[in-house]
Amino acid sequence: MKTLAKLPVTIVTGFLGSGKTTLLRHMLDNAQGRRIAVIVNEFGELGIDGEILKQCTIGCTEEEATGRVYELANGCLCCTVQEEFFPVMRELVARRGDLDHILIETSGLALPKPLVQAFQWPEIRSACTVDAVITVVDSPAVAAGTFAAFPDQVDAQRKLDPNLDHESPLHELFADQLASADLVILNKADQTSAEDLARVRAEVAEELPPAVKIIEASNGRLPLDVLIGLGAGSEEHIDSRHSHHDHHHGEGDDDHDDHDHDAFDSISIELPQADESLLLDALTQLVVKHGILRVKGFAAIPNKPMRLLIQGVGTRFDKHFDRQWGADEARVTRLVLIGQELDAAQLEAQLRAALSV
């Protein structure tokens, strides 16, 4: 009987807005025939990140594409490994003869070390290996000393996580994401001066073992051969990587079982077609008024045959038309708003009033 080789897994981590989903999308767009399964750590009922990534399954039927994307919808990966991550991995292990690679995108809340340690579990370890942990760095934000594009929003997320020391500066969380890295991507290099980029590289290098490579990218555009096939076997050495929060996930730590994100609300809103500029203005006002951390979704724009993809971090919004509306598809606007203590009815009413719908 033929023995199957271990299935390589790439874990992509980084702060909210650093460009993780964009990097994964680029990797899928350039898969070059590789059969890739994706696990997406997603807050929100709509699974927006999953839908974005499904658009990259070139040449696949809708059924096949759905089968390649696994969305974990009830919290950060480091906290759900015993509830959702393990069953998903067991299913992928059973299908590993049909797969070439697994990609895992962690949420901006997740610390990667506990997830890598999960690959030490016998049932996973015998079938999978962590090819690399890739940490995506928001270069302009680090150059500005904030480590994330919107540090107040990231800090708000941090304070909702009872497993983290709420007095810790963001730099410690940033250092912990670097501590597990086998490859670091200085993203948004095109938005950073050469002098600032050199300073960011030096600052990041201080947190890394000498063997960890640092590369620059814009919108995650890097050759796939640079991103996969690293053969790091991260699960073998992750215990020796120091983290500021090691004590929070130690063996026998019952506090981890109580970890949840119940105060981290995810609101789903459906609206009719809306004028693009009015919608973006209304969303910006909502972000400012209610402290919304993240906006994701799709908008139907009158007289436009294509769907508008919207992704917002704080008051910064990225948008583009991603695909044609289907012939039988309802042209509606579907949004997920993520934040603290959000009132769904109030937010929807304010959006409808601003859009006069």
mmCIF file of C-alpha atoms in Angstrom:
data_model
loop_
_atom_site.group_PDB
_atom_site.id
_atom_site.type_symbol
_atom_site.label_atom_id
_atom_site.label_comp_id
_atom_site.label_asym_id
_atom_site.label_seq_id
_atom_site.Cartn_x
_atom_site.Cartn_y
_atom_site.Cartn_z
ATOM 1 C CA MET A 1 0.000 0.000 0.000
ATOM 2 C CA LYS A 2 1.370 3.387 -1.006
ATOM 3 C CA THR A 3 2.192 5.721 1.905
ATOM 4 C CA LEU A 4 1.028 9.260 1.311
ATOM 5 C CA ALA A 5 3.466 12.082 1.966
ATOM 6 C CA LYS A 6 2.560 14.601 4.631
ATOM 7 C CA LEU A 7 0.252 17.327 3.372
ATOM 8 C CA PRO A 8 1.976 20.750 3.596
ATOM 9 C CA VAL A 9 0.113 23.570 5.350
ATOM 10 C CA THR A 10 0.829 27.308 5.120
ATOM 11 C CA ILE A 11 -0.472 29.529 7.930
ATOM 12 C CA VAL A 12 -0.906 33.228 7.098
ATOM 13 C CA THR A 13 -1.100 35.623 10.032
ATOM 14 C CA GLY A 14 -0.941 39.383 10.570
ATOM 15 C CA PHE A 15 -2.901 42.303 11.986
ATOM 16 C CA LEU A 16 -6.307 43.397 10.715
ATOM 17 C CA GLY A 17 -5.868 45.154 7.372
ATOM 18 C CA SER A 18 -2.305 43.962 6.722
ATOM 19 C CA GLY A 19 -3.329 42.199 3.510
ATOM 20 C CA LYS A 20 -3.741 38.514 4.457
ATOM 21 C CA THR A 21 -6.820 37.821 2.319
ATOM 22 C CA THR A 22 -5.270 39.665 -0.627
ATOM 23 C CA LEU A 23 -2.185 37.456 -0.324
ATOM 24 C CA LEU A 24 -4.287 34.275 -0.264
ATOM 25 C CA ARG A 25 -6.275 35.466 -3.255
ATOM 26 C CA HIS A 26 -3.046 36.037 -5.160
ATOM 27 C CA MET A 27 -1.822 32.561 -4.211
ATOM 28 C CA LEU A 28 -5.039 30.948 -5.467
ATOM 29 C CA ASP A 29 -5.026 33.000 -8.663
ATOM 30 C CA ASN A 30 -1.541 31.630 -9.359
ATOM 31 C CA ALA A 31 -2.012 28.058 -8.112
ATOM 32 C CA GLN A 32 -0.766 26.673 -11.468
ATOM 33 C CA GLY A 33 -2.799 23.501 -11.180
ATOM 34 C CA ARG A 34 -2.077 22.828 -7.530
ATOM 35 C CA ARG A 35 -5.079 21.454 -5.634
ATOM 36 C CA ILE A 36 -5.394 23.809 -2.665
ATOM 37 C CA ALA A 37 -7.819 23.684 0.262
ATOM 38 C CA VAL A 38 -8.429 26.875 2.219
ATOM 39 C CA ILE A 39 -9.449 27.320 5.846
ATOM 40 C CA VAL A 40 -10.710 30.853 6.478
ATOM 41 C CA ASN A 41 -11.101 32.194 9.997
ATOM 42 C CA GLU A 42 -14.183 34.359 9.448
ATOM 43 C CA PHE A 43 -16.302 36.508 11.730
ATOM 44 C CA GLY A 44 -19.811 37.013 10.412
ATOM 45 C CA GLU A 45 -22.704 35.016 9.016
ATOM 46 C CA LEU A 46 -22.010 35.836 5.386
ATOM 47 C CA GLY A 47 -18.517 34.408 5.212
ATOM 48 C CA ILE A 48 -17.337 37.306 3.055
ATOM 49 C CA ASP A 49 -13.668 36.263 3.048
ATOM 50 C CA GLY A 50 -14.722 32.802 1.935
ATOM 51 C CA GLU A 51 -16.750 34.242 -0.930
ATOM 52 C CA ILE A 52 -13.827 36.435 -1.980
ATOM 53 C CA LEU A 53 -11.508 33.437 -2.068
ATOM 54 C CA LYS A 54 -14.039 31.312 -3.944
ATOM 55 C CA GLN A 55 -13.805 33.813 -6.793
ATOM 56 C CA CYS A 56 -10.217 32.595 -7.258
ATOM 57 C CA THR A 57 -11.054 28.957 -7.928
ATOM 58 C CA ILE A 58 -10.340 29.306 -11.619
ATOM 59 C CA GLY A 59 -11.737 26.500 -13.738
ATOM 60 C CA CYS A 60 -13.772 24.990 -10.893
ATOM 61 C CA THR A 61 -17.500 24.468 -10.754
ATOM 62 C CA GLU A 62 -19.374 26.207 -7.940
ATOM 63 C CA GLU A 63 -19.727 22.883 -6.120
ATOM 64 C CA GLU A 64 -16.008 22.194 -6.366
ATOM 65 C CA ALA A 65 -15.153 25.707 -5.243
ATOM 66 C CA THR A 66 -17.416 25.402 -2.199
ATOM 67 C CA GLY A 67 -15.676 22.176 -1.266
ATOM 68 C CA ARG A 68 -12.292 23.900 -1.210
ATOM 69 C CA VAL A 69 -13.110 26.676 1.229
ATOM 70 C CA TYR A 70 -13.619 25.977 4.927
ATOM 71 C CA GLU A 71 -14.920 28.842 7.010
ATOM 72 C CA LEU A 72 -14.597 28.763 10.791
ATOM 73 C CA ALA A 73 -17.272 31.181 11.930
ATOM 74 C CA ASN A 74 -17.232 31.150 15.741
ATOM 75 C CA GLY A 75 -13.989 32.717 16.875
ATOM 76 C CA CYS A 76 -10.260 32.769 16.420
ATOM 77 C CA LEU A 77 -8.494 29.612 15.316
ATOM 78 C CA CYS A 78 -6.354 29.359 18.418
ATOM 79 C CA CYS A 79 -9.521 29.113 20.496
ATOM 80 C CA THR A 80 -11.623 26.808 18.327
ATOM 81 C CA VAL A 81 -9.092 24.116 17.463
ATOM 82 C CA GLN A 82 -10.858 21.599 19.685
ATOM 83 C CA GLU A 83 -14.297 22.544 18.380
ATOM 84 C CA GLU A 84 -14.001 23.230 14.652
ATOM 85 C CA PHE A 85 -10.400 23.147 13.478
ATOM 86 C CA PHE A 86 -9.796 19.499 14.345
ATOM 87 C CA PRO A 87 -12.884 18.132 12.524
ATOM 88 C CA VAL A 88 -12.048 20.200 9.433
ATOM 89 C CA MET A 89 -8.456 18.990 9.454
ATOM 90 C CA ARG A 90 -9.623 15.396 9.917
ATOM 91 C CA GLU A 91 -11.816 15.762 6.829
ATOM 92 C CA LEU A 92 -8.932 17.206 4.825
ATOM 93 C CA VAL A 93 -6.603 14.453 6.039
ATOM 94 C CA ALA A 94 -9.095 11.891 4.739
ATOM 95 C CA ARG A 95 -8.920 13.625 1.337
ATOM 96 C CA ARG A 96 -5.209 14.340 1.287
ATOM 97 C CA GLY A 97 -4.664 12.144 -1.731
ATOM 98 C CA ASP A 98 -6.724 14.713 -3.671
ATOM 99 C CA LEU A 99 -4.901 17.753 -2.282
ATOM 100 C CA ASP A 100 -1.505 19.353 -2.772
ATOM 101 C CA HIS A 101 -1.597 22.071 -0.117
ATOM 102 C CA ILE A 102 -3.673 23.684 2.645
ATOM 103 C CA LEU A 103 -3.783 27.428 3.312
ATOM 104 C CA ILE A 104 -5.013 28.777 6.658
ATOM 105 C CA GLU A 105 -5.781 32.461 7.184
ATOM 106 C CA THR A 106 -5.954 33.424 10.858
ATOM 107 C CA SER A 107 -7.996 36.382 12.061
ATOM 108 C CA GLY A 108 -6.223 39.554 13.152
ATOM 109 C CA LEU A 109 -7.083 38.544 16.716
ATOM 110 C CA ALA A 110 -5.318 35.194 16.615
ATOM 111 C CA LEU A 111 -1.867 34.407 17.937
ATOM 112 C CA PRO A 112 -0.311 31.820 15.597
ATOM 113 C CA LYS A 113 1.721 29.807 18.094
ATOM 114 C CA PRO A 114 -1.176 27.768 19.592
ATOM 115 C CA LEU A 115 -2.408 26.935 16.093
ATOM 116 C CA VAL A 116 1.019 25.654 15.047
ATOM 117 C CA GLN A 117 1.156 23.612 18.265
ATOM 118 C CA ALA A 118 -2.104 21.935 17.255
ATOM 119 C CA PHE A 119 -0.118 20.249 14.463
ATOM 120 C CA GLN A 120 1.698 18.304 17.181
ATOM 121 C CA TRP A 121 -1.481 16.329 17.857
ATOM 122 C CA PRO A 122 -0.814 12.724 16.736
ATOM 123 C CA GLU A 123 -3.740 12.444 14.293
ATOM 124 C CA ILE A 124 -2.698 15.641 12.496
ATOM 125 C CA ARG A 125 1.059 15.262 12.875
ATOM 126 C CA SER A 126 1.068 11.885 11.139
ATOM 127 C CA ALA A 127 -0.610 13.356 8.052
ATOM 128 C CA CYS A 128 0.303 17.078 7.876
ATOM 129 C CA THR A 129 3.238 19.385 8.401
ATOM 130 C CA VAL A 130 3.386 23.184 8.667
ATOM 131 C CA ASP A 131 5.298 24.168 5.541
ATOM 132 C CA ALA A 132 5.631 27.717 6.867
ATOM 133 C CA VAL A 133 4.065 30.415 8.995
ATOM 134 C CA ILE A 134 3.899 33.612 6.944
ATOM 135 C CA THR A 135 3.461 36.868 8.863
ATOM 136 C CA VAL A 136 2.164 39.775 6.790
ATOM 137 C CA VAL A 137 3.346 43.189 8.007
ATOM 138 C CA ASP A 138 1.643 46.507 7.236
ATOM 139 C CA SER A 139 4.820 48.405 6.367
ATOM 140 C CA PRO A 140 3.438 51.990 6.407
ATOM 141 C CA ALA A 141 1.801 51.352 9.793
ATOM 142 C CA VAL A 142 5.004 49.962 11.331
ATOM 143 C CA ALA A 143 6.956 52.881 9.874
ATOM 144 C CA ALA A 144 4.492 55.216 11.610
ATOM 145 C CA GLY A 145 4.975 53.364 14.899
ATOM 146 C CA THR A 146 1.389 52.099 15.092
ATOM 147 C CA PHE A 147 1.955 48.501 13.814
ATOM 148 C CA ALA A 148 -1.543 48.434 12.291
ATOM 149 C CA ALA A 149 -3.252 50.804 9.881
ATOM 150 C CA PHE A 150 -5.875 51.616 12.519
ATOM 151 C CA PRO A 151 -4.296 50.936 15.927
ATOM 152 C CA ASP A 152 -7.355 52.079 17.879
ATOM 153 C CA GLN A 153 -9.461 49.425 16.160
ATOM 154 C CA VAL A 154 -6.852 46.714 16.721
ATOM 155 C CA ASP A 155 -6.488 47.834 20.318
ATOM 156 C CA ALA A 156 -10.258 47.561 20.772
ATOM 157 C CA GLN A 157 -10.096 43.982 19.494
ATOM 158 C CA ARG A 158 -7.248 43.253 21.898
ATOM 159 C CA LYS A 159 -9.267 44.487 24.877
ATOM 160 C CA LEU A 160 -12.104 42.123 23.966
ATOM 161 C CA ASP A 161 -9.768 39.131 24.265
ATOM 162 C CA PRO A 162 -9.605 37.969 27.921
ATOM 163 C CA ASN A 163 -6.577 35.806 27.113
ATOM 164 C CA LEU A 164 -4.373 38.847 26.487
ATOM 165 C CA ASP A 165 -2.844 41.207 28.983
ATOM 166 C CA HIS A 166 -4.816 44.391 28.377
ATOM 167 C CA GLU A 167 -1.890 46.519 29.510
ATOM 168 C CA SER A 168 0.404 45.057 26.863
ATOM 169 C CA PRO A 169 1.341 47.481 24.101
ATOM 170 C CA LEU A 170 0.488 46.583 20.516
ATOM 171 C CA HIS A 171 4.194 46.071 19.951
ATOM 172 C CA GLU A 172 4.033 42.900 22.082
ATOM 173 C CA LEU A 173 1.195 41.476 19.983
ATOM 174 C CA PHE A 174 3.123 42.413 16.845
ATOM 175 C CA ALA A 175 6.221 40.687 18.240
ATOM 176 C CA ASP A 176 4.189 37.554 19.009
ATOM 177 C CA GLN A 177 2.982 37.338 15.399
ATOM 178 C CA LEU A 178 6.599 37.618 14.284
ATOM 179 C CA ALA A 179 7.776 35.085 16.871
ATOM 180 C CA SER A 180 6.175 32.176 15.006
ATOM 181 C CA ALA A 181 7.149 33.338 11.513
ATOM 182 C CA ASP A 182 9.182 31.321 9.030
ATOM 183 C CA LEU A 183 8.766 34.054 6.406
ATOM 184 C CA VAL A 184 7.876 37.721 6.879
ATOM 185 C CA ILE A 185 6.311 39.812 4.122
ATOM 186 C CA LEU A 186 6.726 43.573 4.338
ATOM 187 C CA ASN A 187 3.489 44.361 2.521
ATOM 188 C CA LYS A 188 2.427 47.675 0.930
ATOM 189 C CA ALA A 189 6.050 48.366 -0.009
ATOM 190 C CA ASP A 190 4.763 50.592 -2.818
ATOM 191 C CA GLN A 191 3.209 52.862 -0.171
ATOM 192 C CA THR A 192 6.441 53.171 1.818
ATOM 193 C CA SER A 193 9.556 55.211 1.105
ATOM 194 C CA ALA A 194 12.856 53.369 0.697
ATOM 195 C CA GLU A 195 14.150 54.942 3.913
ATOM 196 C CA ASP A 196 11.073 53.931 5.924
ATOM 197 C CA LEU A 197 11.111 50.444 4.446
ATOM 198 C CA ALA A 198 14.718 50.001 5.559
ATOM 199 C CA ARG A 199 13.748 51.068 9.092
ATOM 200 C CA VAL A 200 10.816 48.638 9.125
ATOM 201 C CA ARG A 201 13.052 45.815 7.925
ATOM 202 C CA ALA A 202 15.564 46.543 10.700
ATOM 203 C CA GLU A 203 12.841 46.703 13.351
ATOM 204 C CA VAL A 204 11.263 43.431 12.206
ATOM 205 C CA ALA A 205 14.653 41.698 12.005
ATOM 206 C CA GLU A 206 15.242 42.407 15.704
ATOM 207 C CA GLU A 207 12.293 40.125 16.547
ATOM 208 C CA LEU A 208 13.368 37.236 14.307
ATOM 209 C CA PRO A 209 15.909 34.417 14.317
ATOM 210 C CA PRO A 210 18.588 35.035 11.654
ATOM 211 C CA ALA A 211 17.274 32.176 9.484
ATOM 212 C CA VAL A 212 13.875 33.813 8.940
ATOM 213 C CA LYS A 213 13.751 35.634 5.621
ATOM 214 C CA ILE A 214 12.140 39.047 5.141
ATOM 215 C CA ILE A 215 10.789 39.966 1.698
ATOM 216 C CA GLU A 216 8.915 42.972 0.335
ATOM 217 C CA ALA A 217 5.637 42.943 -1.577
ATOM 218 C CA SER A 218 2.844 45.143 -2.879
ATOM 219 C CA ASN A 219 -0.677 43.679 -2.652
ATOM 220 C CA GLY A 220 0.873 40.324 -1.828
ATOM 221 C CA ARG A 221 2.189 39.895 -5.373
ATOM 222 C CA LEU A 222 4.963 37.335 -5.010
ATOM 223 C CA PRO A 223 5.854 34.189 -6.971
ATOM 224 C CA LEU A 224 4.104 31.163 -5.497
ATOM 225 C CA ASP A 225 7.383 29.275 -5.303
ATOM 226 C CA VAL A 226 8.581 31.904 -2.826
ATOM 227 C CA LEU A 227 5.538 31.341 -0.595
ATOM 228 C CA ILE A 228 5.140 27.556 -0.526
ATOM 229 C CA GLY A 229 7.539 24.653 -0.484
ATOM 230 C CA LEU A 230 9.618 26.135 2.340
ATOM 231 C CA GLY A 231 9.571 22.835 4.257
ATOM 232 C CA ALA A 232 9.974 24.586 7.621
ATOM 233 C CA GLY A 233 8.272 21.860 9.683
ATOM 234 C CA SER A 234 7.204 24.614 12.075
ATOM 235 C CA GLU A 235 5.472 22.242 14.478
ATOM 236 C CA GLU A 236 8.856 20.679 15.274
ATOM 237 C CA HIS A 237 10.420 23.880 16.633
ATOM 238 C CA ILE A 238 7.477 26.096 17.623
ATOM 239 C CA ASP A 239 7.848 25.310 21.352
ATOM 240 C CA SER A 240 11.268 26.963 21.360
ATOM 241 C CA ARG A 241 9.903 30.214 19.909
ATOM 242 C CA HIS A 242 9.386 32.706 22.737
ATOM 243 C CA SER A 243 6.054 34.545 22.906
ATOM 244 C CA HIS A 244 4.912 37.271 25.294
ATOM 245 C CA HIS A 245 1.690 35.307 25.829
ATOM 246 C CA ASP A 246 3.025 31.772 26.198
ATOM 247 C CA HIS A 247 1.525 31.415 29.660
ATOM 248 C CA HIS A 248 -1.986 31.965 28.351
ATOM 249 C CA HIS A 249 -2.050 28.714 26.396
ATOM 250 C CA GLY A 250 -0.045 26.463 28.666
ATOM 251 C CA GLU A 251 -0.999 22.872 29.326
ATOM 252 C CA GLY A 252 -3.737 22.539 31.910
ATOM 253 C CA ASP A 253 -4.718 26.193 31.647
ATOM 254 C CA ASP A 254 -8.465 26.073 32.182
ATOM 255 C CA ASP A 255 -8.833 29.772 31.409
ATOM 256 C CA HIS A 256 -8.411 28.984 27.724
ATOM 257 C CA ASP A 257 -11.611 26.938 27.792
ATOM 258 C CA ASP A 258 -13.545 30.039 28.831
ATOM 259 C CA HIS A 259 -12.146 32.205 26.035
ATOM 260 C CA ASP A 260 -14.821 33.626 23.768
ATOM 261 C CA HIS A 261 -15.551 36.722 21.715
ATOM 262 C CA ASP A 262 -19.200 37.188 22.662
ATOM 263 C CA ALA A 263 -18.665 40.949 22.977
ATOM 264 C CA PHE A 264 -17.217 41.083 19.473
ATOM 265 C CA ASP A 265 -20.381 41.590 17.419
ATOM 266 C CA SER A 266 -20.864 40.743 13.770
ATOM 267 C CA ILE A 267 -23.953 42.282 12.175
ATOM 268 C CA SER A 268 -25.358 41.168 8.818
ATOM 269 C CA ILE A 269 -27.371 43.683 6.803
ATOM 270 C CA GLU A 270 -29.148 43.273 3.462
ATOM 271 C CA LEU A 271 -30.150 46.305 1.422
ATOM 272 C CA PRO A 272 -31.476 46.959 -2.074
ATOM 273 C CA GLN A 273 -29.356 48.483 -4.830
ATOM 274 C CA ALA A 274 -27.540 51.617 -3.696
ATOM 275 C CA ASP A 275 -25.623 54.511 -5.207
ATOM 276 C CA GLU A 276 -21.905 53.809 -4.740
ATOM 277 C CA SER A 277 -20.855 57.197 -3.370
ATOM 278 C CA LEU A 278 -23.882 57.451 -1.061
ATOM 279 C CA LEU A 279 -23.206 53.954 0.301
ATOM 280 C CA LEU A 280 -19.522 54.602 0.993
ATOM 281 C CA ASP A 281 -20.302 57.955 2.639
ATOM 282 C CA ALA A 282 -22.971 56.321 4.800
ATOM 283 C CA LEU A 283 -20.622 53.507 5.828
ATOM 284 C CA THR A 284 -17.891 56.000 6.706
ATOM 285 C CA GLN A 285 -20.308 57.912 8.944
ATOM 286 C CA LEU A 286 -21.366 54.678 10.653
ATOM 287 C CA VAL A 287 -17.746 53.689 11.273
ATOM 288 C CA VAL A 288 -17.010 57.030 12.932
ATOM 289 C CA LYS A 289 -20.224 57.151 14.967
ATOM 290 C CA HIS A 290 -20.279 53.551 16.203
ATOM 291 C CA GLY A 291 -16.594 52.612 16.252
ATOM 292 C CA ILE A 292 -17.039 49.849 13.680
ATOM 293 C CA LEU A 293 -13.808 47.913 13.203
ATOM 294 C CA ARG A 294 -14.397 46.211 9.891
ATOM 295 C CA VAL A 295 -16.829 46.326 6.965
ATOM 296 C CA LYS A 296 -17.047 43.571 4.364
ATOM 297 C CA GLY A 297 -19.586 42.863 1.701
ATOM 298 C CA PHE A 298 -20.976 43.168 -1.788
ATOM 299 C CA ALA A 299 -23.062 45.999 -3.217
ATOM 300 C CA ALA A 300 -25.506 46.137 -6.090
ATOM 301 C CA ILE A 301 -25.028 49.436 -7.922
ATOM 302 C CA PRO A 302 -27.879 50.652 -10.181
ATOM 303 C CA ASN A 303 -27.208 50.160 -13.909
ATOM 304 C CA LYS A 304 -23.965 48.257 -13.231
ATOM 305 C CA PRO A 305 -23.797 44.668 -14.511
ATOM 306 C CA MET A 306 -21.057 43.738 -12.039
ATOM 307 C CA ARG A 307 -21.039 43.286 -8.266
ATOM 308 C CA LEU A 308 -19.039 45.788 -6.184
ATOM 309 C CA LEU A 309 -16.790 44.196 -3.557
ATOM 310 C CA ILE A 310 -16.282 46.434 -0.504
ATOM 311 C CA GLN A 311 -13.726 45.914 2.280
ATOM 312 C CA GLY A 312 -13.157 48.510 4.969
ATOM 313 C CA VAL A 313 -10.765 48.789 7.918
ATOM 314 C CA GLY A 314 -11.704 51.806 10.004
ATOM 315 C CA THR A 315 -12.545 54.624 7.611
ATOM 316 C CA ARG A 316 -10.341 53.266 4.823
ATOM 317 C CA PHE A 317 -12.328 51.456 2.132
ATOM 318 C CA ASP A 318 -11.073 49.353 -0.777
ATOM 319 C CA LYS A 319 -13.528 48.553 -3.553
ATOM 320 C CA HIS A 320 -13.624 46.967 -7.007
ATOM 321 C CA PHE A 321 -16.082 45.193 -9.274
ATOM 322 C CA ASP A 322 -15.275 41.515 -8.810
ATOM 323 C CA ARG A 323 -17.689 39.639 -11.096
ATOM 324 C CA GLN A 324 -20.871 39.751 -13.187
ATOM 325 C CA TRP A 325 -24.194 39.260 -11.461
ATOM 326 C CA GLY A 326 -25.705 35.883 -12.275
ATOM 327 C CA ALA A 327 -28.770 35.797 -14.511
ATOM 328 C CA ASP A 328 -30.954 34.419 -11.703
ATOM 329 C CA GLU A 329 -29.110 36.144 -8.861
ATOM 330 C CA ALA A 330 -30.920 38.731 -6.726
ATOM 331 C CA ARG A 331 -29.160 42.078 -7.064
ATOM 332 C CA VAL A 332 -28.981 43.064 -3.421
ATOM 333 C CA THR A 333 -26.384 44.673 -1.172
ATOM 334 C CA ARG A 334 -25.106 42.373 1.582
ATOM 335 C CA LEU A 335 -22.797 43.698 4.298
ATOM 336 C CA VAL A 336 -21.138 42.500 7.485
ATOM 337 C CA LEU A 337 -20.267 45.114 10.129
ATOM 338 C CA ILE A 338 -17.874 44.032 12.893
ATOM 339 C CA GLY A 339 -17.442 45.892 16.158
ATOM 340 C CA GLN A 340 -18.381 46.101 19.819
ATOM 341 C CA GLU A 341 -21.933 46.373 21.169
ATOM 342 C CA LEU A 342 -23.490 46.964 17.759
ATOM 343 C CA ASP A 343 -27.258 47.378 17.403
ATOM 344 C CA ALA A 344 -28.297 45.691 14.149
ATOM 345 C CA ALA A 345 -31.679 47.402 13.856
ATOM 346 C CA GLN A 346 -30.208 50.839 14.548
ATOM 347 C CA LEU A 347 -27.375 50.403 12.057
ATOM 348 C CA GLU A 348 -29.689 49.161 9.328
ATOM 349 C CA ALA A 349 -32.129 52.007 9.947
ATOM 350 C CA GLN A 350 -29.355 54.601 9.728
ATOM 351 C CA LEU A 351 -28.016 53.076 6.518
ATOM 352 C CA ARG A 352 -31.468 52.991 4.937
ATOM 353 C CA ALA A 353 -32.100 56.588 5.963
ATOM 354 C CA ALA A 354 -28.797 57.727 4.470
ATOM 355 C CA LEU A 355 -29.528 55.858 1.254
ATOM 356 C CA SER A 356 -33.240 56.817 1.238
ATOM 357 C CA VAL A 357 -34.299 53.180 0.749
#
